[in-house]
Amino acid sequence: MVHITEDLVRRRAEHNNCEIFSLEEISLHQQEIEKLEHLDKWCRDLKILYLQNNLIPKIENVGKLKKLEYLNVALNNIERIENLEGCEELKKLDLTANFIGELSSIESLKCNIHLKELFLVGNPCTEFEGYRQFVVATLHQLKYLDSKEIERSERIKALQNYPEVKWKIREQERAYLLKRAREKEEAQRRMQERKDEKQKQMDSKLEFHSPDCPQEKSNQAEDDGEQERYRTVENDDEDRKFWEEPTPYTPESRLETHRYIEEKRKAKDNARESKKREKTAWTLVTAEGRVLNVNVPKLHFSLKDDEENNQIILDLAVYRHLETSLLDVDVQPTYIRVLVKGKPFQLVLPEEVKPDSSSAKRSQTTGHLVVTMPKAKEIILAKQKVSASIKHSDCNTQQKNTRRSGQVEKLEVDPSKYSFPDVTKIIQEKEQTGQGPIKLQPQQVAEVKKSCVGFEDNEDVPPLI
């Protein structure tokens, strides 16, 4: 039985950042819900509620949703309209394809003064004579019934014949309720028969598995095969009988069908899980002790014989993004075994190797597993002989080097190519005459004297500056 949980509501409230207290719209359709609960406490601000295609048998726990405007409970097991008086803002109610047979229960919707649209298509009550007239005359606030607009003339005519139509509806309701009582008894009887049949099957299986059976002791493998075939044929017969048996379309049959499908699905899941748990026995070593080459994970690989470094290198192309913890490497002197997610890869080596000196690492570019295995037999390589001419040339070069090292080499400079300035002649000294701060050059004074004609030098007159 599936319930409305807080986790389910939060998952369906992703558009509201998984906040349920301020949720205004939620869709809980096709969740196999069998009871309507908790929403009136968790989501007080709901305006739109989708609950179609579930197994809800009764409208309940929505009376506190004062802001609810649209309620969709189509394709459920509802048999009566009730508990909607508290939904003061309800404008649209969808009850398509339910099992409403008590048409008089729509009188409870008179309190919903804002109700404008009502859908009752696919319910048993729609087959009653005078169904539409009764609904139109009972609910004065309706504007549309089953997607068809209610005209004023239609409502006036329905009100005129209301007493007569109401009496007919009451009579048809009584007949329907008697029919429903017989259907419920038949459903209970059929359910009890199915339980007894299952119990007999369980008892027969226990007898088949009992240790007193001599056949099971002698040929257990054959009996297991026969049992599996018997179980398959039995399941096929049971499925054919269940689906071909004619049953009325009732809330009980709908619930029974759902539970049968759920039971078969769980049985298949359990069988699949049991097959996964059973580990396949792979033959890695024969009875004679011969090691086999096995590649269960079907991986590409390359085996390289590195004679220069005296080692064998295995490059196994494991999945690039495979976690390293899922790899298990086992190096033996004559073979190597790698478990990739539990699936063995085994390869016989051409030569004996040293397991203790071997190393395994992952390539950072390709993700391949590279295993380096040094060989057990060490190979001593002979040194190459050097020819006499090469030795003679080496001796000559060594002698020349020793001679050069004995002589001191100096750097010679040609004086004709390079000239160095004379630092002593950079500034020329000049003779200076006179005393005091003013120094006159004699040549310049003589020139002044020559330039001035009739010049007389009077010693009493001080010199002009």
Coordinates of C-alpha atoms in Angstrom, one line a residue:
M1 CA 0.0 0.0 0.0
V2 CA 1.5 3.3 -1.1
H3 CA 1.1 6.3 1.2
I4 CA 1.7 10.0 0.6
T5 CA 5.0 10.7 2.3
E6 CA 6.8 13.9 2.9
D7 CA 9.7 12.7 0.8
L8 CA 7.3 12.0 -2.1
V9 CA 5.8 15.5 -1.8
R10 CA 9.2 17.2 -1.7
R11 CA 10.3 15.3 -4.8
R12 CA 7.2 16.4 -6.6
A13 CA 7.8 20.0 -5.5
E14 CA 11.0 20.6 -7.4
H15 CA 9.5 23.7 -9.1
N16 CA 9.1 25.3 -5.7
N17 CA 12.7 24.5 -4.5
C18 CA 11.3 21.4 -2.6
E19 CA 9.5 23.7 -0.2
I20 CA 6.1 22.3 0.7
F21 CA 4.7 24.9 3.1
S22 CA 4.3 27.5 0.4
L23 CA 3.4 25.0 -2.4
E24 CA 0.5 26.1 -4.6
E25 CA 0.4 23.3 -7.2
I26 CA 1.5 19.7 -7.1
S27 CA 1.0 16.6 -9.3
L28 CA 0.8 13.2 -7.6
H29 CA -0.6 11.3 -10.6
Q30 CA 0.3 7.6 -11.3
Q31 CA 1.9 7.1 -7.9
E32 CA -0.3 4.1 -6.9
I33 CA -1.6 6.0 -3.9
E34 CA -4.3 4.2 -1.9
K35 CA -5.2 6.8 0.6
L36 CA -5.4 10.6 0.5
E37 CA -3.8 12.1 3.6
H38 CA -1.4 14.7 5.1
L39 CA -1.8 17.3 2.3
D40 CA -4.2 19.4 4.4
K41 CA -1.5 19.8 7.0
W42 CA 1.7 20.2 4.9
C43 CA 0.4 22.2 2.0
R44 CA -2.2 24.7 3.3
D45 CA -1.7 27.1 0.3
L46 CA -2.5 24.5 -2.4
K47 CA -4.5 25.8 -5.3
I48 CA -4.1 23.0 -7.9
L49 CA -4.0 19.3 -6.9
Y50 CA -3.5 16.5 -9.5
L51 CA -4.3 13.0 -8.1
Q52 CA -5.5 11.2 -11.3
N53 CA -4.8 7.5 -12.1
N54 CA -4.3 6.3 -8.5
L55 CA -6.2 3.8 -6.3
I56 CA -7.9 6.3 -3.9
P57 CA -11.2 4.9 -2.7
K58 CA -12.4 8.0 -0.8
I59 CA -12.2 11.8 -0.8
E60 CA -10.8 12.8 2.6
N61 CA -8.3 15.1 4.4
V62 CA -8.7 18.0 2.0
G63 CA -11.3 20.0 3.9
K64 CA -8.7 22.4 5.3
L65 CA -7.4 23.4 1.8
K66 CA -9.3 26.7 1.8
K67 CA -7.5 28.1 -1.3
L68 CA -7.9 24.9 -3.4
E69 CA -9.4 25.9 -6.8
Y70 CA -8.9 22.7 -9.0
L71 CA -9.0 19.1 -7.8
N72 CA -8.4 16.3 -10.3
V73 CA -9.1 12.8 -8.9
A74 CA -10.0 11.1 -12.2
L75 CA -9.3 7.4 -12.7
N76 CA -9.5 6.4 -9.1
N77 CA -11.8 4.1 -7.0
I78 CA -14.1 6.9 -5.6
E79 CA -17.7 5.8 -5.0
R80 CA -19.1 8.9 -3.3
I81 CA -18.7 12.7 -3.4
E82 CA -18.0 13.9 0.1
N83 CA -15.7 16.0 2.5
L84 CA -15.3 18.9 0.1
E85 CA -17.4 21.4 2.1
G86 CA -14.3 23.1 3.5
C87 CA -12.8 23.9 0.0
E88 CA -14.4 27.3 -0.2
E89 CA -12.6 28.4 -3.4
L90 CA -13.1 25.2 -5.4
K91 CA -14.0 26.1 -9.0
K92 CA -13.3 22.9 -10.9
L93 CA -13.8 19.3 -9.9
D94 CA -12.8 16.4 -12.1
L95 CA -14.2 12.9 -11.1
T96 CA -13.9 11.3 -14.6
A97 CA -13.8 7.4 -14.7
N98 CA -14.5 6.6 -11.1
F99 CA -17.2 4.4 -9.5
I100 CA -19.7 7.1 -8.3
G101 CA -23.1 5.5 -8.1
E102 CA -24.7 7.6 -5.4
L103 CA -25.6 10.5 -7.5
S104 CA -27.5 12.2 -4.6
S105 CA -24.1 12.7 -3.0
I106 CA -23.6 15.7 -5.2
E107 CA -25.8 17.6 -2.9
S108 CA -22.8 18.1 -0.6
L109 CA -21.4 20.4 -3.3
K110 CA -24.0 23.0 -2.7
C111 CA -21.7 24.6 -0.2
N112 CA -19.1 25.2 -2.9
I113 CA -20.6 28.4 -4.2
H114 CA -17.7 29.1 -6.6
L115 CA -17.9 25.7 -8.3
K116 CA -18.3 26.3 -12.1
E117 CA -17.1 23.0 -13.8
L118 CA -17.9 19.4 -12.9
F119 CA -16.8 16.2 -14.7
L120 CA -18.6 12.9 -14.1
V121 CA -18.0 11.1 -17.4
G122 CA -17.3 7.4 -17.1
N123 CA -19.1 7.0 -13.8
P124 CA -22.0 4.5 -13.3
C125 CA -24.3 7.4 -12.3
T126 CA -24.1 8.9 -15.8
E127 CA -26.2 5.9 -17.0
F128 CA -29.1 6.8 -14.8
E129 CA -32.2 8.2 -16.4
G130 CA -32.4 12.0 -15.8
Y131 CA -28.8 12.2 -14.6
R132 CA -28.0 15.5 -16.3
Q133 CA -31.3 17.1 -15.3
F134 CA -30.8 16.2 -11.7
V135 CA -27.3 17.6 -11.5
V136 CA -28.3 20.8 -13.3
A137 CA -31.3 21.4 -11.0
T138 CA -29.3 20.5 -7.8
L139 CA -26.2 22.6 -8.4
H140 CA -27.4 26.1 -9.4
Q141 CA -23.8 27.5 -9.4
L142 CA -22.6 25.2 -12.2
K143 CA -21.7 26.6 -15.6
Y144 CA -20.3 23.5 -17.3
L145 CA -21.2 19.8 -16.8
D146 CA -19.0 17.2 -18.6
S147 CA -17.4 20.0 -20.7
K148 CA -20.9 21.0 -22.0
E149 CA -22.2 24.5 -21.1
I150 CA -25.5 24.7 -19.1
E151 CA -27.9 27.0 -20.7
R152 CA -30.5 29.0 -18.8
S153 CA -33.4 27.3 -20.6
E154 CA -32.0 23.8 -19.6
R155 CA -31.8 24.8 -16.0
I156 CA -35.4 26.1 -16.0
K157 CA -36.7 22.9 -17.5
A158 CA -34.7 20.8 -15.1
L159 CA -36.2 22.7 -12.1
Q160 CA -39.7 22.2 -13.4
N161 CA -39.3 18.4 -13.4
Y162 CA -37.0 18.2 -10.4
P163 CA -39.3 16.2 -8.0
E164 CA -40.0 13.6 -10.5
V165 CA -36.4 13.3 -11.6
K166 CA -35.2 13.1 -8.0
W167 CA -37.5 10.2 -7.3
K168 CA -36.3 8.3 -10.3
I169 CA -32.7 8.9 -9.3
R170 CA -33.4 7.5 -5.8
E171 CA -34.9 4.3 -7.2
Q172 CA -31.9 3.7 -9.5
E173 CA -29.5 4.4 -6.7
R174 CA -31.1 1.6 -4.6
A175 CA -30.8 -0.9 -7.4
Y176 CA -27.2 0.1 -8.0
L177 CA -26.3 -0.3 -4.3
L178 CA -27.8 -3.8 -4.2
K179 CA -25.7 -4.7 -7.2
R180 CA -22.6 -3.3 -5.6
A181 CA -23.2 -5.4 -2.5
R182 CA -23.3 -8.6 -4.6
E183 CA -20.2 -7.5 -6.4
K184 CA -18.3 -7.0 -3.1
E185 CA -19.4 -10.5 -2.0
E186 CA -18.2 -12.0 -5.2
A187 CA -14.9 -10.2 -5.0
Q188 CA -14.3 -11.5 -1.5
R189 CA -15.2 -15.0 -2.5
R190 CA -12.8 -14.9 -5.5
M191 CA -10.0 -13.4 -3.3
Q192 CA -10.4 -16.2 -0.8
E193 CA -10.3 -18.9 -3.5
R194 CA -7.1 -17.4 -4.9
K195 CA -5.6 -17.4 -1.4
D196 CA -6.5 -21.1 -0.9
E197 CA -5.0 -22.0 -4.3
K198 CA -1.7 -20.2 -3.4
Q199 CA -1.6 -22.0 -0.1
K200 CA -1.9 -25.4 -1.9
Q201 CA 0.9 -24.4 -4.3
M202 CA 3.1 -23.5 -1.4
D203 CA 2.4 -26.8 0.3
S204 CA 3.2 -28.8 -2.8
K205 CA 6.4 -26.9 -3.2
L206 CA 7.4 -27.8 0.4
E207 CA 6.7 -31.5 -0.3
F208 CA 8.7 -31.3 -3.4
H209 CA 11.7 -29.8 -1.5
S210 CA 11.4 -32.2 1.4
P211 CA 14.6 -34.2 2.1
D212 CA 12.6 -37.5 2.3
C213 CA 12.2 -37.5 -1.4
P214 CA 14.6 -40.2 -2.8
Q215 CA 14.6 -38.7 -6.3
E216 CA 15.9 -35.4 -5.1
K217 CA 18.7 -37.1 -3.3
S218 CA 19.8 -39.1 -6.4
N219 CA 19.4 -36.6 -9.2
Q220 CA 19.3 -33.1 -7.7
A221 CA 20.4 -31.4 -10.9
E222 CA 17.7 -33.0 -13.0
D223 CA 15.1 -32.3 -10.4
D224 CA 16.1 -28.6 -10.3
G225 CA 15.7 -28.4 -14.1
E226 CA 12.3 -30.1 -14.0
Q227 CA 11.2 -27.8 -11.2
E228 CA 12.2 -24.7 -13.1
R229 CA 10.3 -25.9 -16.2
Y230 CA 7.3 -26.8 -14.1
R231 CA 7.4 -23.4 -12.4
T232 CA 7.5 -21.6 -15.8
V233 CA 4.6 -23.6 -17.2
E234 CA 2.6 -23.0 -14.0
N235 CA 3.2 -19.3 -14.1
D236 CA 2.1 -19.2 -17.8
D237 CA -1.1 -21.1 -16.9
E238 CA -1.8 -18.8 -14.0
D239 CA -1.3 -15.7 -16.1
R240 CA -3.6 -17.0 -18.8
K241 CA -6.2 -17.9 -16.3
F242 CA -6.1 -14.6 -14.6
W243 CA -6.3 -12.5 -17.7
E244 CA -8.8 -14.6 -19.6
E245 CA -11.3 -14.9 -16.7
P246 CA -14.2 -12.5 -17.1
T247 CA -14.6 -10.1 -14.2
P248 CA -16.8 -7.1 -13.7
Y249 CA -15.1 -3.6 -13.7
T250 CA -15.3 -2.7 -10.0
P251 CA -13.0 -1.0 -7.5
E252 CA -12.2 -4.5 -6.1
S253 CA -11.2 -5.9 -9.5
R254 CA -9.1 -2.8 -10.3
L255 CA -7.3 -3.1 -7.0
E256 CA -6.8 -6.9 -7.5
T257 CA -5.4 -6.4 -10.9
H258 CA -2.9 -3.8 -9.6
R259 CA -1.8 -6.0 -6.8
Y260 CA -1.4 -9.0 -9.2
I261 CA 0.8 -7.0 -11.5
E262 CA 2.8 -5.7 -8.6
E263 CA 3.3 -9.2 -7.3
K264 CA 4.5 -10.5 -10.6
R265 CA 6.9 -7.5 -11.0
K266 CA 8.4 -8.2 -7.5
A267 CA 8.8 -11.9 -8.4
K268 CA 10.7 -11.0 -11.6
D269 CA 12.9 -8.5 -9.7
N270 CA 13.7 -11.1 -7.0
A271 CA 14.6 -13.7 -9.7
R272 CA 16.8 -11.2 -11.4
E273 CA 18.5 -10.3 -8.2
S274 CA 19.1 -13.9 -7.3
K275 CA 20.7 -14.5 -10.7
K276 CA 23.0 -11.6 -10.1
R277 CA 24.0 -12.9 -6.7
E278 CA 24.9 -16.3 -8.2
K279 CA 28.5 -16.1 -9.3
T280 CA 29.3 -18.0 -12.5
A281 CA 32.0 -20.7 -11.9
W282 CA 34.7 -19.9 -14.4
T283 CA 37.3 -22.7 -15.2
L284 CA 40.7 -21.1 -14.7
V285 CA 42.8 -24.2 -14.0
T286 CA 42.0 -27.7 -15.3
A287 CA 41.9 -30.8 -13.1
E288 CA 45.4 -31.7 -14.4
G289 CA 46.7 -28.3 -13.1
R290 CA 47.1 -26.6 -16.5
V291 CA 46.5 -22.9 -16.4
L292 CA 44.1 -21.6 -19.1
N293 CA 43.9 -18.3 -21.0
V294 CA 40.7 -16.6 -20.0
N295 CA 39.3 -13.2 -21.1
V296 CA 35.8 -13.0 -19.5
P297 CA 35.6 -9.1 -19.6
K298 CA 36.6 -9.2 -23.3
L299 CA 39.3 -6.6 -23.1
H300 CA 42.0 -5.9 -25.6
F301 CA 45.5 -6.4 -24.5
S302 CA 49.1 -6.6 -25.7
L303 CA 52.0 -8.6 -24.3
K304 CA 55.5 -7.2 -25.0
D305 CA 58.9 -8.9 -24.4
D306 CA 61.3 -6.2 -23.5
E307 CA 64.7 -7.9 -24.0
E308 CA 66.7 -4.8 -23.4
N309 CA 65.4 -4.4 -19.9
N310 CA 64.9 -8.2 -19.4
Q311 CA 61.2 -7.9 -18.6
I312 CA 57.6 -8.6 -19.9
I313 CA 55.1 -5.8 -20.1
L314 CA 51.3 -6.4 -20.2
D315 CA 49.1 -3.6 -21.4
L316 CA 45.4 -4.4 -20.6
A317 CA 42.9 -1.9 -22.1
V318 CA 40.6 -1.6 -19.0
Y319 CA 37.8 0.9 -19.1
R320 CA 39.2 4.5 -18.9
H321 CA 36.9 5.7 -16.2
L322 CA 36.9 2.4 -14.2
E323 CA 37.7 2.9 -10.5
T324 CA 41.1 1.4 -9.7
S325 CA 39.6 -0.3 -6.6
L326 CA 37.6 -2.6 -8.9
L327 CA 40.8 -4.1 -10.2
D328 CA 42.7 -7.0 -8.5
V329 CA 46.1 -8.0 -10.0
D330 CA 47.7 -11.3 -9.1
V331 CA 51.1 -12.1 -10.7
Q332 CA 52.3 -15.6 -10.5
P333 CA 55.7 -17.0 -11.8
T334 CA 54.0 -18.6 -14.9
Y335 CA 50.8 -16.6 -15.4
I336 CA 49.0 -13.3 -14.5
R337 CA 45.4 -13.0 -13.3
V338 CA 43.4 -9.7 -13.3
L339 CA 39.9 -9.4 -11.9
V340 CA 38.0 -6.6 -13.5
K341 CA 34.8 -6.0 -11.6
G342 CA 34.9 -9.6 -10.5
K343 CA 35.4 -10.9 -14.1
P344 CA 38.7 -12.8 -14.5
F345 CA 41.4 -12.1 -17.1
Q346 CA 44.1 -14.8 -17.1
L347 CA 47.1 -15.1 -19.4
V348 CA 49.9 -17.7 -19.4
L349 CA 53.3 -16.0 -19.6
P350 CA 56.0 -17.1 -22.2
E351 CA 58.7 -17.1 -19.5
E352 CA 59.0 -17.3 -15.7
V353 CA 58.9 -13.9 -14.0
K354 CA 59.5 -12.5 -10.5
P355 CA 56.2 -11.7 -8.8
D356 CA 57.8 -9.8 -5.9
S357 CA 59.6 -7.4 -8.3
S358 CA 56.6 -6.8 -10.6
S359 CA 54.7 -3.5 -10.6
A360 CA 51.2 -2.4 -11.8
K361 CA 50.0 1.1 -12.6
R362 CA 47.3 2.9 -14.6
S363 CA 48.1 5.1 -17.6
Q364 CA 47.1 8.7 -17.0
T365 CA 46.1 9.3 -20.6
T366 CA 44.4 6.0 -21.7
G367 CA 43.5 4.5 -18.3
H368 CA 45.1 1.2 -19.4
L369 CA 46.5 -1.1 -16.8
V370 CA 50.3 -1.6 -17.4
V371 CA 51.9 -4.5 -15.5
T372 CA 55.7 -4.8 -15.6
M373 CA 57.1 -8.2 -14.7
P374 CA 61.0 -8.8 -14.6
K375 CA 62.1 -12.1 -15.9
A376 CA 63.4 -14.7 -13.5
K377 CA 66.4 -15.6 -15.7
E378 CA 69.0 -12.8 -15.8
I379 CA 70.9 -12.3 -19.1
I380 CA 74.5 -11.1 -18.9
L381 CA 75.3 -9.0 -22.0
A382 CA 79.0 -9.1 -23.3
K383 CA 80.9 -5.8 -23.7
Q384 CA 81.6 -4.6 -27.2
K385 CA 85.2 -4.9 -28.5
V386 CA 86.8 -1.6 -29.6
S387 CA 88.9 -1.7 -32.9
A388 CA 92.7 -0.9 -32.9
S389 CA 92.4 2.1 -35.1
I390 CA 89.9 3.7 -32.7
K391 CA 92.2 3.0 -29.8
H392 CA 95.2 4.5 -31.7
S393 CA 93.3 7.7 -32.5
D394 CA 92.2 7.9 -28.8
C395 CA 95.9 7.7 -27.7
N396 CA 96.9 10.5 -30.1
T397 CA 94.2 12.8 -28.9
Q398 CA 95.2 12.1 -25.3
Q399 CA 98.9 12.9 -26.0
K400 CA 97.9 16.2 -27.7
N401 CA 95.8 17.1 -24.8
T402 CA 98.6 16.5 -22.3
R403 CA 101.0 18.7 -24.4
R404 CA 98.6 21.5 -24.5
S405 CA 98.0 21.3 -20.8
G406 CA 101.8 21.6 -20.2
Q407 CA 102.2 24.9 -22.2
V408 CA 100.8 28.2 -20.9
E409 CA 98.9 30.0 -23.6
K410 CA 98.8 33.8 -23.7
L411 CA 96.6 36.2 -25.5
E412 CA 98.5 38.5 -27.9
V413 CA 97.3 41.9 -29.0
D414 CA 98.5 43.7 -32.2
P415 CA 99.4 47.4 -31.2
S416 CA 98.8 48.6 -34.8
K417 CA 95.2 47.6 -34.7
Y418 CA 94.4 49.0 -31.3
S419 CA 95.4 52.6 -30.1
F420 CA 95.0 53.8 -26.5
P421 CA 94.5 57.5 -25.7
D422 CA 97.1 59.4 -23.7
V423 CA 95.4 60.4 -20.5
T424 CA 98.0 63.0 -19.6
K425 CA 97.2 65.1 -22.7
I426 CA 93.5 65.3 -22.4
I427 CA 93.5 68.8 -20.7
Q428 CA 96.1 71.4 -21.8
E429 CA 97.5 73.8 -19.3
K430 CA 97.3 77.6 -20.1
E431 CA 99.4 80.4 -18.6
Q432 CA 97.4 82.7 -16.5
T433 CA 98.5 86.3 -15.5
G434 CA 97.2 88.8 -13.0
Q435 CA 96.2 88.7 -9.4
G436 CA 93.0 88.6 -7.6
P437 CA 89.8 87.1 -8.7
I438 CA 90.1 88.6 -12.2
K439 CA 92.5 86.8 -14.4
L440 CA 93.4 88.3 -17.8
Q441 CA 95.1 86.7 -20.6
P442 CA 98.0 88.8 -22.0
Q443 CA 97.3 87.9 -25.6
Q444 CA 93.7 89.2 -25.4
V445 CA 94.9 92.5 -23.7
A446 CA 97.5 93.1 -26.4
E447 CA 94.9 92.6 -29.1
V448 CA 92.7 95.2 -27.4
K449 CA 95.5 97.6 -27.2
K450 CA 96.3 97.2 -30.9
S451 CA 92.7 97.6 -31.8
C452 CA 92.3 101.0 -30.0
V453 CA 94.4 103.8 -31.6
G454 CA 95.7 106.5 -29.3
F455 CA 95.3 104.5 -26.2
E456 CA 97.2 105.6 -23.2
D457 CA 97.8 103.4 -20.3
N458 CA 97.4 105.4 -17.1
E459 CA 98.4 103.5 -14.0
D460 CA 96.3 105.7 -11.7
V461 CA 93.1 104.8 -13.4
P462 CA 91.8 101.4 -12.3
P463 CA 91.1 98.8 -14.9
L464 CA 87.6 98.6 -16.4
I465 CA 85.7 95.5 -16.0

